[in-house]
PDB file of C-alpha atoms in Angstrom:
ATOM      1  CA  MET A   1       0.000   0.000   0.000  1.00 48.00           C
ATOM      2  CA  ASN A   2       1.223   3.478  -0.863  1.00 49.00           C
ATOM      3  CA  GLN A   3       2.604   5.264   2.206  1.00 49.00           C
ATOM      4  CA  ASN A   4       0.723   8.462   1.250  1.00 55.00           C
ATOM      5  CA  TRP A   5      -2.624   6.662   0.967  1.00 60.00           C
ATOM      6  CA  ARG A   6      -5.047   7.106   3.799  1.00 67.00           C
ATOM      7  CA  ARG A   7      -8.002   4.753   4.050  1.00 72.00           C
ATOM      8  CA  ASP A   8     -10.224   7.722   4.871  1.00 82.00           C
ATOM      9  CA  GLN A   9      -9.716   8.876   1.246  1.00 89.00           C
ATOM     10  CA  LEU A  10     -11.447   5.740  -0.069  1.00 92.00           C
ATOM     11  CA  PRO A  11     -15.087   6.841   0.516  1.00 94.00           C
ATOM     12  CA  ALA A  12     -14.583  10.044  -1.510  1.00 94.00           C
ATOM     13  CA  LEU A  13     -12.914   8.084  -4.314  1.00 94.00           C
ATOM     14  CA  ILE A  14     -15.757   5.548  -4.372  1.00 96.00           C
ATOM     15  CA  ALA A  15     -18.334   8.369  -4.368  1.00 96.00           C
ATOM     16  CA  GLN A  16     -16.558   9.936  -7.341  1.00 96.00           C
ATOM     17  CA  LEU A  17     -16.620   6.617  -9.214  1.00 96.00           C
ATOM     18  CA  ALA A  18     -20.294   6.027  -8.359  1.00 97.00           C
ATOM     19  CA  SER A  19     -21.185   9.294 -10.114  1.00 97.00           C
ATOM     20  CA  ARG A  20     -19.932   7.950 -13.488  1.00 97.00           C
ATOM     21  CA  PRO A  21     -17.481  10.850 -13.841  1.00 96.00           C
ATOM     22  CA  GLY A  22     -16.358  10.105 -17.421  1.00 94.00           C
ATOM     23  CA  HIS A  23     -13.640   8.110 -19.109  1.00 91.00           C
ATOM     24  CA  GLU A  24     -10.558  10.048 -17.954  1.00 93.00           C
ATOM     25  CA  GLN A  25     -11.714  10.497 -14.363  1.00 95.00           C
ATOM     26  CA  VAL A  26     -12.508   6.781 -14.166  1.00 94.00           C
ATOM     27  CA  ARG A  27      -8.963   6.056 -15.419  1.00 91.00           C
ATOM     28  CA  VAL A  28      -7.445   8.296 -12.734  1.00 92.00           C
ATOM     29  CA  ALA A  29      -9.624   6.845  -9.954  1.00 93.00           C
ATOM     30  CA  LEU A  30      -9.009   3.251 -11.077  1.00 92.00           C
ATOM     31  CA  THR A  31      -5.273   3.898 -11.090  1.00 90.00           C
ATOM     32  CA  ARG A  32      -5.503   5.277  -7.546  1.00 91.00           C
ATOM     33  CA  LEU A  33      -7.415   2.184  -6.426  1.00 90.00           C
ATOM     34  CA  ILE A  34      -4.807  -0.138  -7.949  1.00 89.00           C
ATOM     35  CA  VAL A  35      -1.722   1.797  -6.846  1.00 89.00           C
ATOM     36  CA  ASP A  36      -2.765   3.447  -3.598  1.00 89.00           C
ATOM     37  CA  GLY A  37      -5.548   1.181  -2.394  1.00 88.00           C
ATOM     38  CA  LEU A  38      -4.076  -2.188  -3.443  1.00 86.00           C
ATOM     39  CA  GLY A  39      -0.384  -1.326  -3.318  1.00 85.00           C
ATOM     40  CA  ARG A  40       0.593  -2.175  -6.879  1.00 85.00           C
ATOM     41  CA  GLU A  41       3.397  -0.428  -8.744  1.00 85.00           C
ATOM     42  CA  VAL A  42       2.286   2.397 -11.019  1.00 83.00           C
ATOM     43  CA  GLY A  43       4.838   1.220 -13.598  1.00 79.00           C
ATOM     44  CA  ALA A  44       2.960  -2.076 -13.937  1.00 79.00           C
ATOM     45  CA  ILE A  45      -0.085  -0.270 -15.367  1.00 81.00           C
ATOM     46  CA  ASP A  46      -0.267   0.545 -19.076  1.00 76.00           C
ATOM     47  CA  HIS A  47      -2.712   3.106 -20.425  1.00 83.00           C
ATOM     48  CA  GLU A  48      -3.860   3.301 -24.056  1.00 78.00           C
ATOM     49  CA  TYR A  49      -1.896   0.144 -24.855  1.00 76.00           C
ATOM     50  CA  ARG A  50      -1.608  -0.443 -28.620  1.00 75.00           C
ATOM     51  CA  MET A  51      -2.717  -3.847 -29.826  1.00 73.00           C
ATOM     52  CA  PRO A  52      -1.467  -3.861 -33.420  1.00 63.00           C
ATOM     53  CA  LEU A  53      -2.831  -7.264 -34.432  1.00 64.00           C
ATOM     54  CA  ILE A  54      -6.382  -6.116 -33.751  1.00 69.00           C
ATOM     55  CA  GLY A  55      -5.899  -2.461 -34.664  1.00 69.00           C
ATOM     56  CA  GLY A  56      -7.057  -1.031 -31.362  1.00 75.00           C
ATOM     57  CA  ARG A  57      -5.976   0.225 -27.973  1.00 77.00           C
ATOM     58  CA  ALA A  58      -6.807  -1.218 -24.614  1.00 79.00           C
ATOM     59  CA  ASP A  59      -7.735   1.558 -22.185  1.00 80.00           C
ATOM     60  CA  THR A  60      -5.805   0.182 -19.202  1.00 83.00           C
ATOM     61  CA  LEU A  61      -3.809  -3.009 -18.654  1.00 79.00           C
ATOM     62  CA  PHE A  62      -2.452  -4.659 -15.557  1.00 83.00           C
ATOM     63  CA  ALA A  63      -0.752  -8.027 -16.163  1.00 76.00           C
ATOM     64  CA  SER A  64      -3.320 -10.151 -18.028  1.00 76.00           C
ATOM     65  CA  THR A  65      -6.264  -7.952 -17.005  1.00 87.00           C
ATOM     66  CA  VAL A  66      -7.724  -5.608 -19.615  1.00 90.00           C
ATOM     67  CA  PHE A  67      -9.788  -2.686 -18.316  1.00 93.00           C
ATOM     68  CA  GLU A  68     -12.273  -1.196 -20.765  1.00 92.00           C
ATOM     69  CA  LEU A  69     -13.361   2.247 -19.538  1.00 93.00           C
ATOM     70  CA  LYS A  70     -16.690   3.753 -20.526  1.00 95.00           C
ATOM     71  CA  THR A  71     -18.731   6.831 -19.737  1.00 95.00           C
ATOM     72  CA  ASP A  72     -21.961   4.885 -19.148  1.00 96.00           C
ATOM     73  CA  LEU A  73     -22.098   1.087 -19.380  1.00 95.00           C
ATOM     74  CA  ARG A  74     -25.873   1.184 -19.563  1.00 95.00           C
ATOM     75  CA  ARG A  75     -25.522   2.639 -23.084  1.00 97.00           C
ATOM     76  CA  GLU A  76     -22.104   1.315 -24.081  1.00 96.00           C
ATOM     77  CA  LEU A  77     -22.337  -2.363 -23.157  1.00 96.00           C
ATOM     78  CA  PRO A  78     -22.705  -3.489 -26.810  1.00 96.00           C
ATOM     79  CA  ASP A  79     -19.389  -1.751 -27.607  1.00 93.00           C
ATOM     80  CA  VAL A  80     -17.698  -3.531 -24.685  1.00 93.00           C
ATOM     81  CA  GLU A  81     -19.032  -6.906 -25.784  1.00 94.00           C
ATOM     82  CA  ALA A  82     -17.844  -6.278 -29.358  1.00 91.00           C
ATOM     83  CA  LYS A  83     -14.287  -5.145 -28.493  1.00 89.00           C
ATOM     84  CA  LEU A  84     -13.371  -7.088 -25.380  1.00 91.00           C
ATOM     85  CA  PRO A  85     -13.075 -10.574 -26.959  1.00 91.00           C
ATOM     86  CA  SER A  86     -10.347  -9.371 -29.357  1.00 88.00           C
ATOM     87  CA  TYR A  87      -8.510  -7.562 -26.564  1.00 86.00           C
ATOM     88  CA  LEU A  88      -8.612 -10.640 -24.337  1.00 88.00           C
ATOM     89  CA  GLU A  89      -7.414 -12.945 -27.128  1.00 85.00           C
ATOM     90  CA  GLU A  90      -4.525 -10.608 -27.914  1.00 83.00           C
ATOM     91  CA  ARG A  91      -3.599 -10.176 -24.247  1.00 78.00           C
ATOM     92  CA  ALA A  92      -3.687 -13.926 -23.615  1.00 77.00           C
ATOM     93  CA  ARG A  93      -1.424 -14.437 -26.626  1.00 77.00           C
ATOM     94  CA  LEU A  94       1.053 -11.819 -25.423  1.00 73.00           C
ATOM     95  CA  THR A  95       1.113 -12.977 -21.788  1.00 70.00           C
ATOM     96  CA  ARG A  96       0.965 -16.686 -22.694  1.00 71.00           C
ATOM     97  CA  ARG A  97      -1.769 -17.232 -20.139  1.00 68.00           C
ATOM     98  CA  PRO A  98      -4.704 -19.429 -21.097  1.00 66.00           C
ATOM     99  CA  THR A  99      -7.204 -16.616 -20.653  1.00 68.00           C
ATOM    100  CA  GLY A 100      -7.186 -12.980 -19.699  1.00 78.00           C
ATOM    101  CA  LEU A 101      -9.611 -11.155 -17.493  1.00 89.00           C
ATOM    102  CA  GLY A 102     -11.581  -8.220 -18.859  1.00 93.00           C
ATOM    103  CA  ILE A 103     -13.185  -5.610 -16.650  1.00 95.00           C
ATOM    104  CA  ALA A 104     -15.506  -3.018 -18.138  1.00 96.00           C
ATOM    105  CA  THR A 105     -16.390  -0.051 -15.974  1.00 96.00           C
ATOM    106  CA  ASP A 106     -17.977   3.356 -16.005  1.00 97.00           C
ATOM    107  CA  GLY A 107     -16.940   3.854 -12.389  1.00 96.00           C
ATOM    108  CA  ALA A 108     -20.327   2.983 -10.927  1.00 97.00           C
ATOM    109  CA  THR A 109     -20.470  -0.570 -12.262  1.00 97.00           C
ATOM    110  CA  PHE A 110     -17.623  -3.031 -12.773  1.00 97.00           C
ATOM    111  CA  LEU A 111     -18.307  -6.053 -15.002  1.00 97.00           C
ATOM    112  CA  ALA A 112     -15.775  -8.902 -15.222  1.00 95.00           C
ATOM    113  CA  TYR A 113     -15.476 -11.123 -18.285  1.00 94.00           C
ATOM    114  CA  GLU A 114     -13.360 -13.959 -19.603  1.00 91.00           C
ATOM    115  CA  LEU A 115     -13.206 -15.865 -22.861  1.00 88.00           C
ATOM    116  CA  ARG A 116     -14.310 -19.485 -22.902  1.00 87.00           C
ATOM    117  CA  ASP A 117     -13.962 -21.321 -26.197  1.00 85.00           C
ATOM    118  CA  GLY A 118     -13.735 -17.978 -28.007  1.00 83.00           C
ATOM    119  CA  ARG A 119     -16.937 -16.591 -26.440  1.00 90.00           C
ATOM    120  CA  LEU A 120     -17.225 -13.793 -23.894  1.00 92.00           C
ATOM    121  CA  PHE A 121     -18.685 -14.795 -20.521  1.00 93.00           C
ATOM    122  CA  LYS A 122     -19.609 -12.456 -17.701  1.00 94.00           C
ATOM    123  CA  ILE A 123     -18.134 -13.855 -14.504  1.00 93.00           C
ATOM    124  CA  GLY A 124     -18.760 -11.119 -11.960  1.00 93.00           C
ATOM    125  CA  GLU A 125     -20.126  -7.694 -11.159  1.00 95.00           C
ATOM    126  CA  ALA A 126     -19.432  -5.088  -8.514  1.00 95.00           C
ATOM    127  CA  LYS A 127     -20.773  -1.637  -7.750  1.00 96.00           C
ATOM    128  CA  ALA A 128     -19.051   1.413  -6.361  1.00 97.00           C
ATOM    129  CA  ASP A 129     -20.966   1.291  -3.084  1.00 96.00           C
ATOM    130  CA  ILE A 130     -20.611   4.437  -0.991  1.00 94.00           C
ATOM    131  CA  GLN A 131     -21.924   2.549   2.065  1.00 95.00           C
ATOM    132  CA  ASN A 132     -19.236  -0.155   1.719  1.00 94.00           C
ATOM    133  CA  PRO A 133     -16.216   1.336  -0.060  1.00 92.00           C
ATOM    134  CA  GLU A 134     -13.866  -1.515   0.947  1.00 91.00           C
ATOM    135  CA  ALA A 135     -16.000  -4.000  -1.003  1.00 92.00           C
ATOM    136  CA  LEU A 136     -14.788  -2.723  -4.380  1.00 94.00           C
ATOM    137  CA  LEU A 137     -11.148  -3.013  -3.329  1.00 90.00           C
ATOM    138  CA  GLY A 138     -11.744  -6.588  -2.203  1.00 88.00           C
ATOM    139  CA  TRP A 139     -13.491  -7.429  -5.463  1.00 91.00           C
ATOM    140  CA  LEU A 140     -10.705  -5.895  -7.590  1.00 91.00           C
ATOM    141  CA  GLU A 141      -7.852  -7.526  -5.659  1.00 87.00           C
ATOM    142  CA  PRO A 142      -7.784 -10.835  -7.617  1.00 84.00           C
ATOM    143  CA  ALA A 143      -7.737  -8.916 -10.921  1.00 84.00           C
ATOM    144  CA  VAL A 144      -4.460  -7.244  -9.974  1.00 82.00           C
ATOM    145  CA  SER A 145      -3.134  -9.788  -7.511  1.00 72.00           C
ATOM    146  CA  GLU A 146       0.561 -10.388  -7.172  1.00 54.00           C
ATOM    147  CA  ARG A 147       0.256 -11.498  -3.554  1.00 46.00           C
ATOM    148  CA  GLU A 148       1.155 -14.748  -1.957  1.00 45.00           C
ATOM    149  CA  ASP A 149       1.174 -13.432   1.610  1.00 48.00           C
ATOM    150  CA  LEU A 150      -2.458 -13.772   2.696  1.00 46.00           C
ATOM    151  CA  ASP A 151      -3.146 -15.224   6.101  1.00 49.00           C
ATOM    152  CA  PRO A 152      -5.492 -18.238   5.832  1.00 53.00           C
ATOM    153  CA  VAL A 153      -8.205 -16.731   8.005  1.00 52.00           C
ATOM    154  CA  PRO A 154     -11.910 -17.113   7.107  1.00 61.00           C
ATOM    155  CA  ILE A 155     -12.483 -13.516   5.971  1.00 59.00           C
ATOM    156  CA  ASN A 156      -9.495 -13.631   3.576  1.00 53.00           C
ATOM    157  CA  ILE A 157     -10.537 -17.012   2.207  1.00 56.00           C
ATOM    158  CA  GLN A 158     -14.091 -15.791   1.625  1.00 62.00           C
ATOM    159  CA  ARG A 159     -12.981 -12.521   0.009  1.00 60.00           C
ATOM    160  CA  GLU A 160     -10.282 -14.122  -2.160  1.00 60.00           C
ATOM    161  CA  LEU A 161     -11.910 -17.447  -3.054  1.00 59.00           C
ATOM    162  CA  GLY A 162     -15.590 -17.268  -2.072  1.00 66.00           C
ATOM    163  CA  ARG A 163     -18.494 -17.565  -4.502  1.00 67.00           C
ATOM    164  CA  ASP A 164     -18.643 -13.787  -5.022  1.00 67.00           C
ATOM    165  CA  SER A 165     -14.913 -13.425  -5.735  1.00 65.00           C
ATOM    166  CA  LEU A 166     -13.419 -13.035  -9.182  1.00 62.00           C
ATOM    167  CA  ALA A 167     -10.940 -15.803  -8.413  1.00 60.00           C
ATOM    168  CA  PHE A 168     -13.804 -18.277  -7.893  1.00 60.00           C
ATOM    169  CA  ARG A 169     -15.407 -17.421 -11.226  1.00 61.00           C
ATOM    170  CA  TRP A 170     -12.317 -16.736 -13.364  1.00 60.00           C
ATOM    171  CA  SER A 171     -10.969 -19.924 -14.884  1.00 56.00           C
ATOM    172  CA  GLY A 172      -7.623 -18.226 -15.599  1.00 52.00           C
ATOM    173  CA  THR A 173      -6.545 -18.321 -11.935  1.00 50.00           C
TER     174      THR A 173
END
């Protein structure tokens, strides 16, 4: 976790995301969640990553996870479902992992997808919940996980591997 991060900043960040603040503000807030909230290195995040074989750019990448950022998923979901399969195929090829994870978000809603036999499957959903700001961090953790240091206590097991976790639903883990 970033030394300058204070957990009391999380509710304001989640409230900002919940308002669907627009593509660039979602990118900034998502980066803060990954770097400050989850303690990942900023250098491990790529923005506007060129994918020459498919002629497009992934909005944000972290390891084998592709983040597709939108202004309003309620209107732009067909665009996500059209683009994300190609991005995931290309990312899996480049990372040599069997499948990548795709997360589409407008800040308020986070939808997780993976490819199975060349088809896009939704495997999870989370909301930016102002009443429970820690929940989004817990949900995102497996998508950007580099950790092997979790204590095997019930709350960690439930959060990391329980039925509502991305790790439970994502066949790439």
